[in-house]
Short mmCIF file of C-alpha atoms and ligand atoms in Angstrom, two decimals:
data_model
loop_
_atom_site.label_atom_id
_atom_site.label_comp_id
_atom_site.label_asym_id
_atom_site.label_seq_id
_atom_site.Cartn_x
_atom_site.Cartn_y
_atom_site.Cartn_z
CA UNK A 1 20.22 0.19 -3.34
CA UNK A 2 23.22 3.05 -2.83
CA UNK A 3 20.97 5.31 -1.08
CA UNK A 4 23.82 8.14 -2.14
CA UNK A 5 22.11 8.20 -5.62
CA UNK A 6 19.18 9.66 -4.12
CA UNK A 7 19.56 13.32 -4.80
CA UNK A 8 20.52 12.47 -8.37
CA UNK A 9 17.32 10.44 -8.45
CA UNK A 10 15.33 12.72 -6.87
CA UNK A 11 16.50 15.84 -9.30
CA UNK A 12 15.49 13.74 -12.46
CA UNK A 13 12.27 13.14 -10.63
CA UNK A 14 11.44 16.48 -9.99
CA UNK A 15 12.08 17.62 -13.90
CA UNK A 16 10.35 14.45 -15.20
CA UNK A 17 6.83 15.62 -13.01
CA UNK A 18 7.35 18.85 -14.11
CA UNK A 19 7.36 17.44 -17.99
CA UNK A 20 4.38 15.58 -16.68
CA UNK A 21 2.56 18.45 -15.12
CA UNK A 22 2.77 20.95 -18.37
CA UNK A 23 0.43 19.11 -20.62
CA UNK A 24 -2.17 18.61 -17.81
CA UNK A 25 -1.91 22.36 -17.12
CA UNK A 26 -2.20 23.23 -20.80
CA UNK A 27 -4.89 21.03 -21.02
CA UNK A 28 -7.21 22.36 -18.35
CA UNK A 29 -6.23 25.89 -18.85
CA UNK A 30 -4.24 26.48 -15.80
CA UNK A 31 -1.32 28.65 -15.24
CA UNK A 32 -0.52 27.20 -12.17
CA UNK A 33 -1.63 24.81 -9.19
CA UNK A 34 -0.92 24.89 -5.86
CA UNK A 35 -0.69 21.56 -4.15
CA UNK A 36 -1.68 21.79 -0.20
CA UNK A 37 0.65 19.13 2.31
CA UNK A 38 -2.07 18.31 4.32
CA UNK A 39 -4.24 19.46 7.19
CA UNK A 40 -3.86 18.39 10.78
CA UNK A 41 -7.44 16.20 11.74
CA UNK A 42 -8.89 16.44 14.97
CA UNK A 43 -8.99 12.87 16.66
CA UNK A 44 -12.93 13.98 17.79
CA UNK A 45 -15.47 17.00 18.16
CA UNK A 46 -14.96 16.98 21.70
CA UNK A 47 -11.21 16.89 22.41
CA UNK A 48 -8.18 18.67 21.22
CA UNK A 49 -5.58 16.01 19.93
CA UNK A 50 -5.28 15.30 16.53
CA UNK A 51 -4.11 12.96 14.22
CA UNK A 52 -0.78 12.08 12.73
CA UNK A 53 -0.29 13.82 9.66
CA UNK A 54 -0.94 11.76 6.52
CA UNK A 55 0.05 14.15 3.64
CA UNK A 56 -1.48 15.24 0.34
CA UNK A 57 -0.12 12.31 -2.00
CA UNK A 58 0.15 15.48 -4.82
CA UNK A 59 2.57 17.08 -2.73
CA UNK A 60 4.55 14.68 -1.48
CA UNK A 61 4.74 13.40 -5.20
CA UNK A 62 7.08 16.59 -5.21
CA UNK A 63 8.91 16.32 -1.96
CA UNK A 64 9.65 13.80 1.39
CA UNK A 65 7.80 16.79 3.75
CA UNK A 66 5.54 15.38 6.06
CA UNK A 67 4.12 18.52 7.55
CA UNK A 68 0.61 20.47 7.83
CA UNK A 69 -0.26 23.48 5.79
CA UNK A 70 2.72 23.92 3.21
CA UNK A 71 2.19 24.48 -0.11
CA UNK A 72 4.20 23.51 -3.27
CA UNK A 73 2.94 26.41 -6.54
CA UNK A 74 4.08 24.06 -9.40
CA UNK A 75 3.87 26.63 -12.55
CA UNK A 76 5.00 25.95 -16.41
CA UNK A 77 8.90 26.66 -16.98
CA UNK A 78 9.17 27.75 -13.20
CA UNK A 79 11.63 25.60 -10.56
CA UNK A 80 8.55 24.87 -8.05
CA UNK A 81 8.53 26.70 -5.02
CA UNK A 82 7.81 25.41 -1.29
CA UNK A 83 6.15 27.70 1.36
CA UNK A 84 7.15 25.89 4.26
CA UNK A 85 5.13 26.89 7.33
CA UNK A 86 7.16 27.12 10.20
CA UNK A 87 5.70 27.95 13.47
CA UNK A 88 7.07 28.48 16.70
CA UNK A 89 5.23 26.44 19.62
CA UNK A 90 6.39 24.65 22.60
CA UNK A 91 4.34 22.27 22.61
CA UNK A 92 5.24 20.15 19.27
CA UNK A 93 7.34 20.27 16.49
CA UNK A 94 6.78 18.45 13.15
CA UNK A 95 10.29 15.78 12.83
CA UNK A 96 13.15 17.29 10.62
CA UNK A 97 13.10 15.53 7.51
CA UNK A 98 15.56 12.85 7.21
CA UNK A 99 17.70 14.28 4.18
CA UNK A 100 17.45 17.60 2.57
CA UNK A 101 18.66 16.57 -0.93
CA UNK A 102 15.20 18.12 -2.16
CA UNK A 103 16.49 21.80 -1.40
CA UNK A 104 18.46 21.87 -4.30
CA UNK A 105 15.70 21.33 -6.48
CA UNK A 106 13.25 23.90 -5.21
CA UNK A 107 12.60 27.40 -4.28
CA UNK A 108 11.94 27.56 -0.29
CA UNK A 109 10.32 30.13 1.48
CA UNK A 110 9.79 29.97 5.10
CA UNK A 111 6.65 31.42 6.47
CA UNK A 112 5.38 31.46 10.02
CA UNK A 113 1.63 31.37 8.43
CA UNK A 114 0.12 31.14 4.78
CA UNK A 115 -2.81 33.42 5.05
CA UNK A 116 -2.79 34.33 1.40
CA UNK A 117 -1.15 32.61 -1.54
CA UNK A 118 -1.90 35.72 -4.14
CA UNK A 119 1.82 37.04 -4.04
CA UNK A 120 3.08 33.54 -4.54
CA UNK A 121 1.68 32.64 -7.32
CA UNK A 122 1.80 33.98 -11.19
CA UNK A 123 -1.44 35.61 -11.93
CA UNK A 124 -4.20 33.88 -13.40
CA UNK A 125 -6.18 30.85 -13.45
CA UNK A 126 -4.68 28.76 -10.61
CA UNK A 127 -6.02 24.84 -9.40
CA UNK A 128 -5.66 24.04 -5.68
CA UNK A 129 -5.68 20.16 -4.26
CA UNK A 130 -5.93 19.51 -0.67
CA UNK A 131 -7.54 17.90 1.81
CA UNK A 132 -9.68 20.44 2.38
CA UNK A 133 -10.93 22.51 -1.26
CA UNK A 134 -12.51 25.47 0.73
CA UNK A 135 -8.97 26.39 1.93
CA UNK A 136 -8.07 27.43 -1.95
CA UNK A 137 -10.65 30.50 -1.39
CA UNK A 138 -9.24 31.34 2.50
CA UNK A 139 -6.07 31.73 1.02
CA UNK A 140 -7.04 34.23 -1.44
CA UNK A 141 -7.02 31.62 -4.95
CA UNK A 142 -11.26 31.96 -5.13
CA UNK A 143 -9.88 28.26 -6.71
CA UNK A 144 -12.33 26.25 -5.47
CA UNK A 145 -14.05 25.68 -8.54
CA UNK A 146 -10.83 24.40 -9.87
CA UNK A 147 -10.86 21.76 -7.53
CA UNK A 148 -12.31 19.16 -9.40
CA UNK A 149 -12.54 15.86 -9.73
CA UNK A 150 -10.11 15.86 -13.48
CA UNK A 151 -7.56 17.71 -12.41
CA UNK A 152 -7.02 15.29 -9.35
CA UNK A 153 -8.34 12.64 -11.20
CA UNK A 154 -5.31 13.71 -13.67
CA UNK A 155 -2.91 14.02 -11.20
CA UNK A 156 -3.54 10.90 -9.63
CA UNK A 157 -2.64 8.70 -12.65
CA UNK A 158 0.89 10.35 -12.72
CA UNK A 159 1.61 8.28 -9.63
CA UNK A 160 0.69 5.04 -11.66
CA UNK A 161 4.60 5.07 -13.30
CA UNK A 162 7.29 5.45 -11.11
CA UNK A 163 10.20 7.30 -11.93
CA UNK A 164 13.85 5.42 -10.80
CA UNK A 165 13.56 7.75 -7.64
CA UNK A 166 10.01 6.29 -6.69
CA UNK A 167 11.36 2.75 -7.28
CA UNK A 168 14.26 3.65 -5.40
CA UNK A 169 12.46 4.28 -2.46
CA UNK A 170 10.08 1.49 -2.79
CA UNK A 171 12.90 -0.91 -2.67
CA UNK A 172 14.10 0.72 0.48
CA UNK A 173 10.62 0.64 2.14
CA UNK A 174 11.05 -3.38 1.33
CA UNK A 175 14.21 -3.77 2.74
CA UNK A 176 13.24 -2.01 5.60
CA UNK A 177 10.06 -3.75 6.51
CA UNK A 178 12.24 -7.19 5.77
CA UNK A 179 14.12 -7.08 9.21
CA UNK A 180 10.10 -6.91 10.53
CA UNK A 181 9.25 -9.78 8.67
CA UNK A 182 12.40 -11.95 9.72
CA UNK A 183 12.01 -10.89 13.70
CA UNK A 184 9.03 -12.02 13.64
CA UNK A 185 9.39 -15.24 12.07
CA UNK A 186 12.13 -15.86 14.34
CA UNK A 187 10.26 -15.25 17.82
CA UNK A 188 7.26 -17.30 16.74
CA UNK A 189 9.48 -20.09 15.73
CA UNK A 190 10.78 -20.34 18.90
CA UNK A 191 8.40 -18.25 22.04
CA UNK A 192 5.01 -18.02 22.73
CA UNK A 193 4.92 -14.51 22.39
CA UNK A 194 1.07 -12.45 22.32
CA UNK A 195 0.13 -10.54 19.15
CA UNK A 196 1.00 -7.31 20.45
CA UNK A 197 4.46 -8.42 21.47
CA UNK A 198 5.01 -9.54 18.23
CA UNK A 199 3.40 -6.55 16.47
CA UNK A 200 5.66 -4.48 19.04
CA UNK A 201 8.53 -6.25 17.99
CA UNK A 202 7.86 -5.32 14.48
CA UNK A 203 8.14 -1.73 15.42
CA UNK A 204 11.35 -2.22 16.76
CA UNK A 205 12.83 -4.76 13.94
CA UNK A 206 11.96 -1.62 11.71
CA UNK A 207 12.50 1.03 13.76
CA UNK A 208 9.07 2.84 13.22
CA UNK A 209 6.19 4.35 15.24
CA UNK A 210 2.59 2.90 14.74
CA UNK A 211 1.63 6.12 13.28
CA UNK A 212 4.33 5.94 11.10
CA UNK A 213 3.38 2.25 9.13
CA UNK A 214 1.77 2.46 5.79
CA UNK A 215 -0.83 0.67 7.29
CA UNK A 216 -1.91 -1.24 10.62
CA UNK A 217 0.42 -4.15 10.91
CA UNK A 218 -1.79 -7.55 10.83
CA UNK A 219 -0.37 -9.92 13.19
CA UNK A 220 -2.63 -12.95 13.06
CA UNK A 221 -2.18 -15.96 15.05
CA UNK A 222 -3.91 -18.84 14.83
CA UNK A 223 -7.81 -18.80 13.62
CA UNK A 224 -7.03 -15.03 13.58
CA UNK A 225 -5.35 -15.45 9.97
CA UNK A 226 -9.20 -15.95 9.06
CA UNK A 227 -10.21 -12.05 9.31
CA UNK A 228 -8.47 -10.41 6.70
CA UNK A 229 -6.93 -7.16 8.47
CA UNK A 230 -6.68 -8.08 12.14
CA UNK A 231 -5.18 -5.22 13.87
CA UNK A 232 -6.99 -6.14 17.37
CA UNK A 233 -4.32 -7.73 18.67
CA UNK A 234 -4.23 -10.42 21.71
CA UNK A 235 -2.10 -9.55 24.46
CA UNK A 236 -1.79 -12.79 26.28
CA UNK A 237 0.38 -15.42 25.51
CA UNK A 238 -0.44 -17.13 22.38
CA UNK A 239 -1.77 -20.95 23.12
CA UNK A 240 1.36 -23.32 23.09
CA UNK A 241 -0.39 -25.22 20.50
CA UNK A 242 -1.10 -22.16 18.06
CA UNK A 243 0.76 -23.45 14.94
CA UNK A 244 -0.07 -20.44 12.24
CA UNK A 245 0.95 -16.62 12.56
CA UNK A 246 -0.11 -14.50 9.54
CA UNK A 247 2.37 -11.11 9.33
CA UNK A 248 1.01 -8.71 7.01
CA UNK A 249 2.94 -5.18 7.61
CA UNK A 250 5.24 -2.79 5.71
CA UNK A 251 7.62 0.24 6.07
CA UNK A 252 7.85 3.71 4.62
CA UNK A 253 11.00 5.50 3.12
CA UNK A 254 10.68 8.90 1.94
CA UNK A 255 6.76 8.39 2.02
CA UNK A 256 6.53 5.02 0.06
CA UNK A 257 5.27 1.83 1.33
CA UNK A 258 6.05 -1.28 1.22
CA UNK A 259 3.37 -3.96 1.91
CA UNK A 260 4.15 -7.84 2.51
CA UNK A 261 2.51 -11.01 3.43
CA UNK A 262 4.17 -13.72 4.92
CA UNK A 263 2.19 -16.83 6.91
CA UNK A 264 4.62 -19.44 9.01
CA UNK A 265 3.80 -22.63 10.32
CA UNK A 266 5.13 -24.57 13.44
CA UNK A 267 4.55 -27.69 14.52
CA UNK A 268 4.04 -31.25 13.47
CA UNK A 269 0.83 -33.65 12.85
CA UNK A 270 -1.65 -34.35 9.95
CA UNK A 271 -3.03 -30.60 9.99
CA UNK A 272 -0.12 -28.38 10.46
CA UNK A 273 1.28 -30.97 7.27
CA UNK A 274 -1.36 -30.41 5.43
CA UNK A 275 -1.39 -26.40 6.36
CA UNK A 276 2.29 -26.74 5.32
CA UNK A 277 0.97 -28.13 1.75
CA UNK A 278 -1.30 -25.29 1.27
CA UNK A 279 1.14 -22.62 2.36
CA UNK A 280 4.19 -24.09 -0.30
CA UNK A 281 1.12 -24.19 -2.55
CA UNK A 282 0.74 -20.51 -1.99
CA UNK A 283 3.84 -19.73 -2.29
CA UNK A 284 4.42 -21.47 -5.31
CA UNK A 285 1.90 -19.68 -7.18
CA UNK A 286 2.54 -16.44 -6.15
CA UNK A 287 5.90 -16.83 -7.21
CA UNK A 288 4.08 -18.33 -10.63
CA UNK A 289 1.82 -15.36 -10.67
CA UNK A 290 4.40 -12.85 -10.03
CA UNK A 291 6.79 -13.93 -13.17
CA UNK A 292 3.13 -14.05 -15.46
CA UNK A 293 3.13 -9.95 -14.59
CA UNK A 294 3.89 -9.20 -18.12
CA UNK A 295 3.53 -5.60 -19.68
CA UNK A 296 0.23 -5.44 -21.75
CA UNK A 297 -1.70 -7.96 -19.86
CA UNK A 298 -4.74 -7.10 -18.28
CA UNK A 299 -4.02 -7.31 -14.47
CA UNK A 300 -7.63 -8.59 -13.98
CA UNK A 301 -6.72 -11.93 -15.70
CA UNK A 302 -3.82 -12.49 -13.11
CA UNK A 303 -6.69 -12.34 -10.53
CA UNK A 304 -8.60 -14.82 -12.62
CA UNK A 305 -5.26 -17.42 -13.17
CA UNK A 306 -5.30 -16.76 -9.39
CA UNK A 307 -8.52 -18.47 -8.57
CA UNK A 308 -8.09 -21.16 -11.22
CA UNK A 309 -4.60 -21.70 -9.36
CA UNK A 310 -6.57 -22.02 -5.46
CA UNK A 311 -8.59 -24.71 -7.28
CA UNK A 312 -5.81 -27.22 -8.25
CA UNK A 313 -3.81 -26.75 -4.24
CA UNK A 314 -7.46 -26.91 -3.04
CA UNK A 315 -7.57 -30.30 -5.42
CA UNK A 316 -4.04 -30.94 -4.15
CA UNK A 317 -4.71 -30.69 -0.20
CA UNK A 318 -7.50 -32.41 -1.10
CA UNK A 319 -10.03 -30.36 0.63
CA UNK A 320 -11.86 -30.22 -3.06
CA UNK A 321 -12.95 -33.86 -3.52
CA UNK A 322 -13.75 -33.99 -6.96
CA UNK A 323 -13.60 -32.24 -10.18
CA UNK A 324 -15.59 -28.96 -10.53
CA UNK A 325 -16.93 -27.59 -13.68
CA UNK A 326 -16.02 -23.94 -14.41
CA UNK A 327 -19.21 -22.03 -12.66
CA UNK A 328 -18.72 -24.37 -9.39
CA UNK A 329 -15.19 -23.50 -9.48
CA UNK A 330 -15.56 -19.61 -9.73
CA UNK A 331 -17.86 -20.03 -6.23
CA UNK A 332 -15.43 -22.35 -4.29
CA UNK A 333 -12.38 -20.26 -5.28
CA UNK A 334 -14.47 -16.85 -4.56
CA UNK A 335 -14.92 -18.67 -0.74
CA UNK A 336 -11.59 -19.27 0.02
CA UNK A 337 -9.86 -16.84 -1.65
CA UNK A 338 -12.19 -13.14 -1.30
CA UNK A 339 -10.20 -10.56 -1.85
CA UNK A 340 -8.31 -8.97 -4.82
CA UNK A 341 -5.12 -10.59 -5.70
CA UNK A 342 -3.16 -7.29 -5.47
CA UNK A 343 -3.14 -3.19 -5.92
CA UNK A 344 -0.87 -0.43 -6.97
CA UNK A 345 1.42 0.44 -4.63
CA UNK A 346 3.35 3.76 -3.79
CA UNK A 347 2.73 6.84 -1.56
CA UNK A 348 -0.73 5.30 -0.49
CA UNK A 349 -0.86 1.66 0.59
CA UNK A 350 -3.51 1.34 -1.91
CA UNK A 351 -2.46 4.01 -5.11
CA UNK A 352 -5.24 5.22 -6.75
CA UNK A 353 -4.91 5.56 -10.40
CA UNK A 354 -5.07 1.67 -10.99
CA UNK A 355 -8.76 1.13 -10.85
CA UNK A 356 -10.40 3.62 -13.32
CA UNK A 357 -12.40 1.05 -14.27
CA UNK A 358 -14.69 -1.48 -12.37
CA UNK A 359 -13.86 -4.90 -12.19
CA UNK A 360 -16.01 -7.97 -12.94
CA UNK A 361 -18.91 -8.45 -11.24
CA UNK A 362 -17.33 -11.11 -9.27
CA UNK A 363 -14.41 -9.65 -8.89
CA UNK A 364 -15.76 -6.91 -6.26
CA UNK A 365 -12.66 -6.32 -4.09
CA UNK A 366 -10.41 -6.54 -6.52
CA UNK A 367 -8.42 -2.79 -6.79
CA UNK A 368 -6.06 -2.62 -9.83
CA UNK A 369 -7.73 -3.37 -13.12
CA UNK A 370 -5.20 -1.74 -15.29
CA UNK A 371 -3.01 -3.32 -18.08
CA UNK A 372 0.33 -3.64 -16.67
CA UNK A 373 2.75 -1.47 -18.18
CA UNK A 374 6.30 -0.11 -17.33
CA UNK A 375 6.57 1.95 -14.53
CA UNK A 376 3.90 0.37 -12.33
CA UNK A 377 4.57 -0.81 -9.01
CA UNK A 378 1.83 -3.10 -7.33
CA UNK A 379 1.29 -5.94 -5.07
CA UNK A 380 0.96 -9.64 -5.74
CA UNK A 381 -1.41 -11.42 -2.45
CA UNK A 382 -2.96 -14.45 -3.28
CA UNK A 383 -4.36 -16.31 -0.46
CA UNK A 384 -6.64 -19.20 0.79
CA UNK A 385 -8.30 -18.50 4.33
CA UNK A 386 -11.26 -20.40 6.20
CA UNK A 387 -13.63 -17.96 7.15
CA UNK A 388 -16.45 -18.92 9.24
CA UNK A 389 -19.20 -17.36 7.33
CA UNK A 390 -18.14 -17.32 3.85
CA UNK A 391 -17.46 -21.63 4.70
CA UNK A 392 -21.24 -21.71 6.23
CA UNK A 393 -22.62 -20.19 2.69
CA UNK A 394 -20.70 -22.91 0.75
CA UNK A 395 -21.57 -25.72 2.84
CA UNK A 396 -25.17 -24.90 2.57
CA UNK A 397 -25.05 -24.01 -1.08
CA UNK A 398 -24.92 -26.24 -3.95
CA UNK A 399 -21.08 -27.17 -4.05
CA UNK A 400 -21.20 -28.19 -0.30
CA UNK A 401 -20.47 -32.10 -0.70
CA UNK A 402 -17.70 -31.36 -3.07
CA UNK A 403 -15.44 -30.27 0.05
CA UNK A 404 -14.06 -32.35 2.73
CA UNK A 405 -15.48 -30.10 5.91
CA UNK A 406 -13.81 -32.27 8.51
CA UNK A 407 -10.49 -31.39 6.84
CA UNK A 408 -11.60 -27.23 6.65
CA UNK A 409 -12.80 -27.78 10.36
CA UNK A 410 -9.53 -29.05 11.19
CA UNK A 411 -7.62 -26.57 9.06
CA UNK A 412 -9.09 -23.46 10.53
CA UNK A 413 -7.59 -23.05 13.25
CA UNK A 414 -4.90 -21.98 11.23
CA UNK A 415 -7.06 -19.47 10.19
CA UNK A 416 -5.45 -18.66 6.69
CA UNK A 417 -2.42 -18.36 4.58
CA UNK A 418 -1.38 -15.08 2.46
CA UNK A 419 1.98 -14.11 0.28
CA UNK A 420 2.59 -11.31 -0.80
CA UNK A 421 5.37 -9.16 -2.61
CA UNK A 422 5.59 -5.76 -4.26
CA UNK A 423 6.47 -5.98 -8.22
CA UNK A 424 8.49 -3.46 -10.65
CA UNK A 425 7.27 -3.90 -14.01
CA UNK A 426 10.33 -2.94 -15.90
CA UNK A 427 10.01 -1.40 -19.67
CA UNK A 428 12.18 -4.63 -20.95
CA UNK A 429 13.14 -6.80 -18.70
CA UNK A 430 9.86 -7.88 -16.76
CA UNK A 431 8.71 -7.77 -13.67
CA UNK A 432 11.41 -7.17 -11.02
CA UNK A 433 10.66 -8.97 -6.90
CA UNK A 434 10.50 -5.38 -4.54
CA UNK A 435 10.30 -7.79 -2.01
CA UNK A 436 13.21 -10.36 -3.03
CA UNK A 437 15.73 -8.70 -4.64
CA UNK A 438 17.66 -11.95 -5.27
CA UNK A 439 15.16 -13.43 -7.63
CA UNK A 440 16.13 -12.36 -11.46
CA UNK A 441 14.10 -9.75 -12.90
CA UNK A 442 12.00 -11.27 -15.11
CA UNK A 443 9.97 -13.50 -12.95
CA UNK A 444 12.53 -16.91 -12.69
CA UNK A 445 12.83 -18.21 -8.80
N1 LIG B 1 -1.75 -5.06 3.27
C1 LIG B 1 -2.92 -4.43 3.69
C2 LIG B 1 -3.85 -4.11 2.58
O1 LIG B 1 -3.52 -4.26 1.41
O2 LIG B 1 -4.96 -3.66 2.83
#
């Protein structure tokens, strides 16, 4: 990506969410709406540090800011304006933004404070969205009432179709996170390195703070794969004969995330070759699963090919025995594979705006169930894991002597195997790899 297109991205952006904003304005009789950046949250009741900042995702919609208590009045017809607090202290100072390309596009006004937002705004009917609703009436909008759940409910789905700017910057928060993915792959291949270290390394591969990750980096070795999100991680030297380290972590550019899975293997012997089996298994159908991303089909049936897909590599590792009819299937798959095959993707690790309806009853975890149109960015995780519990409950349960449990005892201690990537569906051409640029648009590998 020529990262010199950005401004020209970012000024088509900015006009295409103001043609996006008018209707929903019209609609619920607004005039205007003033979108708050954030507030600062204390760490606890009884200390005085506080949080990093994780802003609004209305505001920064508009603009890469990532700093407490500015405001962005987006009216009808009007460029939008930013009142960007900026306070004097010794103690801290909120990072300069990286590039500035946004000034162009907006009105700026530096404040030292925003105690009242009545001269900046056109008069009327105004909506507020922040973290917190009750700061609408402190700063003089008595909007609080205006606060609700449709117009942020509204706003939210904007964020479902990315504009060429947000894609932009997703594909940069990929290639970013990519030189995490690689380090690590490389020091497990050939040190014995703890979790932290690796999770450190990370960091440093991607040159972010912890704070500043979309999410907590995973870094899983071993039966640690097993728990879904492990963020505890060990800090002595991993077991010479751990064979499995699960990396799930991302980067941000301009405030979008990136989010990837990838699980390596070391090591030789009948397990780690039949952990390799299930990984290229894994593999294989997320790259299967990723090219089926076609616009107009229900995402939810993805998840479904997904657990019909863990049944044939369980069949093929042979830790399924035998043949399973349809309702036995649904419960072994559900075991080994609990989680939702993917979500929508952009500001927020997990975008709202792709699950405005509930999913199957079985289906419980499971966060986008949209139909997959252009514009939508959103992860693609499948995964087969051997969790203690969830392998108890089918052991004991009906479909029990269908699996081979001296193969699953040997198997986790490998803990589990997830792949993921981040998917473009494209008005035309299909879906387009976030996460491996090289692969044609349009799903072929
Ligand atoms: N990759 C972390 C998550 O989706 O929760």
């Amino acid at each position: 990506m020529d990262l010199d297109l950005l401004p020209d991205l970012y000024r088509d952006h900015v006009a295409e969410l103001q043609r996006r904003y008018e209707p929903i304005l019209a609609e619920l009789g607004l005039d205007a709406v003033v979108l708050h950046s954030g507030s600062l949250k204390k760490r606890s009741e009884f200390d005085d540090q506080d949080w990093p900042l994780r802003p609004t995702p209305h505001f920064q919609h508009w603009l890469p800011l990532k700093e407490a208590d500015c405001a962005l009045v987006v009216a009808p017809g009007k460029k939008p304006k930013l009142l960007w607090r900026k306070t004097q202290s010794y103690w801290e100072r909120p990072a300069e933004p990286e590039q500035r390309y946004f000034d162009a596009c907006l009105d700026i006004e530096e404040l030292p404070q925003i105690d009242d937002l009545r001269p900046h705004v056109p008069p009327g009917r105004i909506g507020f969205v922040g973290d917190e609703p009750a700061l609408g009436v402190r700063w003089g909008l008595g909007a609080d009432r205006y606060n609700y759940a449709h117009l942020i409910g509204r706003l939210d789905r904007l964020r479902v179709h990315k504009t060429p700017y947000e894609v932009a910057c997703l594909a940069e928060a990929n290639r970013l996170a990519a030189a995490g993915h690689e380090a690590l792959r490389a020091a497990f291949r050939t040190g014995d390195l703890p979790e932290l270290t690796l999770h450190l390394r990370y960091l440093e591969a991607t040159r972010q703070d912890d704070s500043e990750t979309p999410y907590k980096n995973i870094v899983a070795l071993g039966h640690n794969a097993a728990t879904l999100h492990h963020i505890h991680y060990g800090k002595r030297a991993a077991p010479k004969d751990v064979q499995s380290l699960l990396v799930d972590a991302g980067a941000t550019f301009q405030g979008y995330a990136s989010d990837i899975t990838r699980t390596w293997l070391r090591g030789t012997g009948a397990t780690a070759s039949a952990f390799g089996h299930l990984v290229a298994g894994v593999e294989a159908m997320q790259l299967r699963l990723c090219a089926a991303a076609k616009v107009d089909l229900p995402y939810e049936e993805l998840h479904e090919e997904a657990h019909r897909q863990v049944i044939d590599i369980l069949q093929e590792v042979r830790i399924v025995r035998q043949p399973l009819d349809p309702d036995a299937a649904r419960v072994v798959s559900r075991a080994f594979f609990p989680h939702g095959l993917g979500h929508s993707l952009g500001l927020q690790c997990h975008d709202v705006g792709c699950a405005l309806v509930k999913p199957r009853l079985d289906n419980p975890y499971l966060r986008n169930t949209s139909i997959i149109a252009p514009g939508q960015v959103f992860t693609i995780e499948p995964g087969i894991y051997f969790v203690d519990f969830l392998m108890d409950q089918l052991r004991q349960g009906p479909q029990g002597p269908s699996i081979d449990w001296s193969l699953v005892t040997a198997l986790a201690e490998l803990g589990g195997v997830r792949i993921e990537d981040d998917l473009h569906i494209t008005a035309h051409a299909g879906p387009e790899n976030l996460t491996r640029p090289w692969l044609p648009v349009g799903g072929g590998s």
